[in-house]
mmCIF file of C-alpha atoms in Angstrom:
data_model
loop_
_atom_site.group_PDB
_atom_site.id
_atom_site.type_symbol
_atom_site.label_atom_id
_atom_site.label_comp_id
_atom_site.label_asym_id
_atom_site.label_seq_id
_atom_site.Cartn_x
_atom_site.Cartn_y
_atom_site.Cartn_z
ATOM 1 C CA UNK I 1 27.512 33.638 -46.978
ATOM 2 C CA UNK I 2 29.129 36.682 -48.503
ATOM 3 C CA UNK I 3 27.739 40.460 -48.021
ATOM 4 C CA UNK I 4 27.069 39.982 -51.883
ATOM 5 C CA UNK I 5 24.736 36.573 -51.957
ATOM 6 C CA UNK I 6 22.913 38.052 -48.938
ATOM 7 C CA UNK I 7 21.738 40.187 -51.004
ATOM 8 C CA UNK I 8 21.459 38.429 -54.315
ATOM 9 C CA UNK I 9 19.249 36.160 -51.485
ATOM 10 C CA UNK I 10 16.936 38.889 -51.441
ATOM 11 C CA UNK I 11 15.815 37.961 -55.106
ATOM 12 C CA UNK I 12 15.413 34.527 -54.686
ATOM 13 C CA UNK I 13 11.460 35.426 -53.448
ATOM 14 C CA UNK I 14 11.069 36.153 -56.835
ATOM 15 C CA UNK I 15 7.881 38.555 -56.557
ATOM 16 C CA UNK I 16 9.037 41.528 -56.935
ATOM 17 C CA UNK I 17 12.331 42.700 -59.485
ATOM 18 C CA UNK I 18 12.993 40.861 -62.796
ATOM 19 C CA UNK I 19 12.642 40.967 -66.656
ATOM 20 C CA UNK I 20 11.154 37.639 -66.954
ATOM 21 C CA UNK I 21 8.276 36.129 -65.895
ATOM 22 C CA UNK I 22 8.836 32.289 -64.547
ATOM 23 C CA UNK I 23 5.300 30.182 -64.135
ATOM 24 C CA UNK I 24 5.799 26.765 -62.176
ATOM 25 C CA UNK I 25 1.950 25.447 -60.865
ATOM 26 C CA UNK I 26 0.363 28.637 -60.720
ATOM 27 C CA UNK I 27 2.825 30.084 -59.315
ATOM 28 C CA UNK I 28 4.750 33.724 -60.457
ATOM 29 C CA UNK I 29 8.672 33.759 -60.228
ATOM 30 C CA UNK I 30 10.634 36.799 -61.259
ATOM 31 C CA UNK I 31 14.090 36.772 -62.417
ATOM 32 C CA UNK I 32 16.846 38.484 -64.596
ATOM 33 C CA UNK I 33 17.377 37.031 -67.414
ATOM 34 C CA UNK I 34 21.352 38.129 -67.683
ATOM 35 C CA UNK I 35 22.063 36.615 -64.310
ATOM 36 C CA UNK I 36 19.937 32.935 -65.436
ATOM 37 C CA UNK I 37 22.161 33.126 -68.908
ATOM 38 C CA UNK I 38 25.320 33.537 -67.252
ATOM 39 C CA UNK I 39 24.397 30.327 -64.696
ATOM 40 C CA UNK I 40 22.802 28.426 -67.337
ATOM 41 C CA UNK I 41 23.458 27.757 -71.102
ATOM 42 C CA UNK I 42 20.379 26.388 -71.468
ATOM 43 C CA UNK I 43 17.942 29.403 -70.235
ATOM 44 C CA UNK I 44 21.038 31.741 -72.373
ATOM 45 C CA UNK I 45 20.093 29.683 -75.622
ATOM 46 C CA UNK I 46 16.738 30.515 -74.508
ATOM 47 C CA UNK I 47 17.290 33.876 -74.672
ATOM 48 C CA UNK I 48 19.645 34.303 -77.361
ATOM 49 C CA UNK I 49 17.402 33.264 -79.936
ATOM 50 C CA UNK I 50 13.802 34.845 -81.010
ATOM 51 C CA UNK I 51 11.980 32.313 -79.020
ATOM 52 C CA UNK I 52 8.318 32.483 -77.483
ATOM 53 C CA UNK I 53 10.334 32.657 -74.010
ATOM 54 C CA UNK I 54 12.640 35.795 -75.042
ATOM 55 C CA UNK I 55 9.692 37.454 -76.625
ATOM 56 C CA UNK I 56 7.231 37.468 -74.311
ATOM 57 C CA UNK I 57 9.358 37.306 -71.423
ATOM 58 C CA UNK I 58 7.327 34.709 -70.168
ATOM 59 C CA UNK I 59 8.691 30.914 -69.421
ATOM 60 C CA UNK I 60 6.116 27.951 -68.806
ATOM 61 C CA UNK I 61 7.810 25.141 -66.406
ATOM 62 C CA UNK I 62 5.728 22.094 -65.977
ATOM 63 C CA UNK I 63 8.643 19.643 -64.685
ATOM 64 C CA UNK I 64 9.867 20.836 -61.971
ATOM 65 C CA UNK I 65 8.354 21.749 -58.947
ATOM 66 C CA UNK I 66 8.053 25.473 -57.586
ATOM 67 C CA UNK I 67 9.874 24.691 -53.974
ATOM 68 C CA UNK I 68 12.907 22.766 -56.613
ATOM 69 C CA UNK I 69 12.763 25.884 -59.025
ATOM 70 C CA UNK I 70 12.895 28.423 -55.457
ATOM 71 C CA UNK I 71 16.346 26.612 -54.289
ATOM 72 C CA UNK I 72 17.426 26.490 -57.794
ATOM 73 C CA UNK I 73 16.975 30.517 -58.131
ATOM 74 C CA UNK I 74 19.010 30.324 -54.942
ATOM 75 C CA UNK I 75 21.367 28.527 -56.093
ATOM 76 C CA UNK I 76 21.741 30.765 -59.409
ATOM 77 C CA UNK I 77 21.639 33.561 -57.752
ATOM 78 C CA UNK I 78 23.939 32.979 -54.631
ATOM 79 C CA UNK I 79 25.831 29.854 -55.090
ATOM 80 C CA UNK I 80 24.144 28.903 -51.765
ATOM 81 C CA UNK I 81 21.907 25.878 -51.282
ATOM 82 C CA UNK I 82 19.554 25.485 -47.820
ATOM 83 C CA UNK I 83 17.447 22.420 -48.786
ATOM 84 C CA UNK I 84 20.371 20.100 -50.264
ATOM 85 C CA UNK I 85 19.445 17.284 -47.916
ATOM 86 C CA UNK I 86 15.935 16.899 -48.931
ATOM 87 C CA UNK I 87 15.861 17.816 -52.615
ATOM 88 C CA UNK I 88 19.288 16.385 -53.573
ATOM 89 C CA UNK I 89 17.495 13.769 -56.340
ATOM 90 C CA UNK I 90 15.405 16.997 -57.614
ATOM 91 C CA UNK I 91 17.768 19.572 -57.922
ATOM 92 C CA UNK I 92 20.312 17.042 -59.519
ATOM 93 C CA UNK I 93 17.895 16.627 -62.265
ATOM 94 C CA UNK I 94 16.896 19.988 -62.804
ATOM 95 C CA UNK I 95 20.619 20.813 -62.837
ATOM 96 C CA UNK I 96 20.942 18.908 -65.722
ATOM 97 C CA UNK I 97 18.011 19.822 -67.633
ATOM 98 C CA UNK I 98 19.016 23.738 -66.817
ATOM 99 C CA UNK I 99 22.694 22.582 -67.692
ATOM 100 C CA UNK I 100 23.907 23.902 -64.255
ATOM 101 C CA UNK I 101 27.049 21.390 -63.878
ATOM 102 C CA UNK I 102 28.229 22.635 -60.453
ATOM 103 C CA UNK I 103 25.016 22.454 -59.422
ATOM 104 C CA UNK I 104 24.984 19.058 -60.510
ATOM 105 C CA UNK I 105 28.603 17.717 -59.165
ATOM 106 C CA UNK I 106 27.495 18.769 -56.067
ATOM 107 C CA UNK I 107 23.996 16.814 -55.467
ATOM 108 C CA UNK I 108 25.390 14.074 -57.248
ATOM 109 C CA UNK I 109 28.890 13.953 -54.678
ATOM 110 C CA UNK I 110 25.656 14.538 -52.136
ATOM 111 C CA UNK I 111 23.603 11.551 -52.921
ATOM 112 C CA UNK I 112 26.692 9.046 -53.847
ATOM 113 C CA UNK I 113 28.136 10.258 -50.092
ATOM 114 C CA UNK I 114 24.303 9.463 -48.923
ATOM 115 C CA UNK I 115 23.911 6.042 -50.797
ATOM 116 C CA UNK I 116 22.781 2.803 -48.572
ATOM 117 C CA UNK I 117 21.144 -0.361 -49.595
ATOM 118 C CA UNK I 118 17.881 0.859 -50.120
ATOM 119 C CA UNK I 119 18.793 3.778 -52.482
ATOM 120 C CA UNK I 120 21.525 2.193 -54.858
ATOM 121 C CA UNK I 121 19.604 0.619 -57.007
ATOM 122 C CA UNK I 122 17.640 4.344 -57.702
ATOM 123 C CA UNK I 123 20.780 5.676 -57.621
ATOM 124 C CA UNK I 124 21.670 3.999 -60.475
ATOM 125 C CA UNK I 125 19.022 4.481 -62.215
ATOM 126 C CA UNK I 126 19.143 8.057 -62.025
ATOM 127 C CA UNK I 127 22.458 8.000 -62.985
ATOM 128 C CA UNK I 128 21.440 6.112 -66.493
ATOM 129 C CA UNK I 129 19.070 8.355 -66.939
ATOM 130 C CA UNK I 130 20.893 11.326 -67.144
ATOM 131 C CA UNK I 131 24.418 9.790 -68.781
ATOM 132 C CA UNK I 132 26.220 10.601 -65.951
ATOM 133 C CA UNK I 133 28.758 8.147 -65.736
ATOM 134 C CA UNK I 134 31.028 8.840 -62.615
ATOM 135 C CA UNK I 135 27.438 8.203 -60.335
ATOM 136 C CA UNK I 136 26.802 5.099 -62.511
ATOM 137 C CA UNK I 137 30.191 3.937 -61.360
ATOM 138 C CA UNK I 138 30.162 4.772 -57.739
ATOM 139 C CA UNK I 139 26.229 3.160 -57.776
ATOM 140 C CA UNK I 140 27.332 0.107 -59.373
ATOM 141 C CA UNK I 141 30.663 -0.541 -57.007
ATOM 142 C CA UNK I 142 28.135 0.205 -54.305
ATOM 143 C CA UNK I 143 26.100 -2.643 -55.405
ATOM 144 C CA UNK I 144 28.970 -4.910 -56.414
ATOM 145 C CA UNK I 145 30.431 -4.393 -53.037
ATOM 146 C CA UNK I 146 27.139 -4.834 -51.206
ATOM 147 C CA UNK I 147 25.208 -8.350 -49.681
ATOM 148 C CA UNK I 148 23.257 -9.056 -52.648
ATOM 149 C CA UNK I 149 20.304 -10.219 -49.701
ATOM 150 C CA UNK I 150 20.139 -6.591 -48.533
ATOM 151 C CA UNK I 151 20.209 -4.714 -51.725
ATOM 152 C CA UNK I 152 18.145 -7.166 -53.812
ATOM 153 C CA UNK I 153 14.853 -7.222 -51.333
ATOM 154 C CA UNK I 154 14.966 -3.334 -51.540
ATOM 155 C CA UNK I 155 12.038 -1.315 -53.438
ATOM 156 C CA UNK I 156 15.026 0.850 -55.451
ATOM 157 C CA UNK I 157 16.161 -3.259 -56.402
ATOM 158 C CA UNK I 158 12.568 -4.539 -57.460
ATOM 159 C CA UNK I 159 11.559 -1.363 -59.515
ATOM 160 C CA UNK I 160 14.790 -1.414 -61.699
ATOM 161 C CA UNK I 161 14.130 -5.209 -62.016
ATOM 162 C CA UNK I 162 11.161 -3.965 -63.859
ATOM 163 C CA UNK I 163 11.788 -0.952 -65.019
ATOM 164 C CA UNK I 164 15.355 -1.412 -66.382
ATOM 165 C CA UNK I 165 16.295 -5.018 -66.259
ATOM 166 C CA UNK I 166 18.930 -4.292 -68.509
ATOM 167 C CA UNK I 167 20.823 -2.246 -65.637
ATOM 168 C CA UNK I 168 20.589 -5.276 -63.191
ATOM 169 C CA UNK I 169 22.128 -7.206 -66.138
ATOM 170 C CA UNK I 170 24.905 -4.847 -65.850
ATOM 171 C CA UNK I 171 25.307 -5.049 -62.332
ATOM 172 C CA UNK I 172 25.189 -8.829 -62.524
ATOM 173 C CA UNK I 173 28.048 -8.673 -65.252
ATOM 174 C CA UNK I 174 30.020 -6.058 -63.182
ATOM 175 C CA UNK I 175 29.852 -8.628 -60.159
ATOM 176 C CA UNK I 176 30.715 -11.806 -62.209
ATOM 177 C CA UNK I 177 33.693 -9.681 -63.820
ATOM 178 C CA UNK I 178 35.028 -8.963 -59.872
ATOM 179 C CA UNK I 179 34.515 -11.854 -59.197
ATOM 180 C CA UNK I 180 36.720 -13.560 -62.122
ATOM 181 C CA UNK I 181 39.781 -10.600 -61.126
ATOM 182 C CA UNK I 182 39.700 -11.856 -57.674
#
């Protein structure tokens, strides 16, 4: 970590400098606005315009959790990441609600590196979810490539089979198209 996002660490706390008020679950998050506009286009457009949020200085989050929010400041604010490993899914989605896309390329090259039998099928899911198409691909030649015993009798497998049949469809489809080339 450089000299500089040691000390741009020092505001990650986020209880005591900023010029806007962030409130996740109770709890009080400082930041500067300037720094979250030039990380995000999202909390810029926020700012930008005579919104509630620019007015009173004061942003409401109820869908992401504080700890996510914490390393996300971090992230912001140093281009460092300590909790990658256990908030990969998380951060990946508030990444792309905050429209943060390095933020995002890296948990997504995290959990595609990361992805076993019992977390393709989620995988993939998430990766529907948020239109992201290179972890759709790498999720569904994951699952293609995979013994259709061990993937199928995971949770991930049975929750998209109710959830979003139409995704096994596709994976089914993918498979019978491999199968055809080969």
């Amino acid at each position: 970590m450089t000299t500089m996002s040691k000390d741009m660490d020092t505001l990650v706390d986020g209880t005591k400098y900023g010029d806007v008020t962030i409130l996740i679950d109770g709890q009080r998050f400082l930041a500067y606005k300037g720094i979250l506009s030039a990380r995000s286009a999202v909390f810029a457009a926020m700012f930008k315009h005579p919104m509630q949020e620019s007015t009173e200085n004061c942003i409401a989050i109820s869908d992401v959790e504080p700890g996510v929010f914490k390393e996300l400041l971090r992230y912001i604010y140093t281009d460092q990441l300590t909790c990658l490993e256990t908030m990969a899914q998380k951060l990946y989605e508030a990444a792309d609600k905050y429209d943060i896309q390095t933020l995002k390329s890296l948990c997504r090259c995290h959990i595609v590196k990361k992805m076993n039998s019992e977390t393709a099928a989620d995988t993939l899911v998430l990766a529907d979810m948020h239109g992201d198409h290179e972890m759709k691909s790498h999720a569904l030649r994951f699952l293609i490539g995979s013994e259709a015993g061990t993937v199928t009798k995971s949770a991930g497998w049975k929750k998209m089979f109710r959830t979003h049949p139409y995704l096994v469809d596709e994976t089914i489809g993918a498979l019978t198209a491999r199968k055809n080339v080969s």
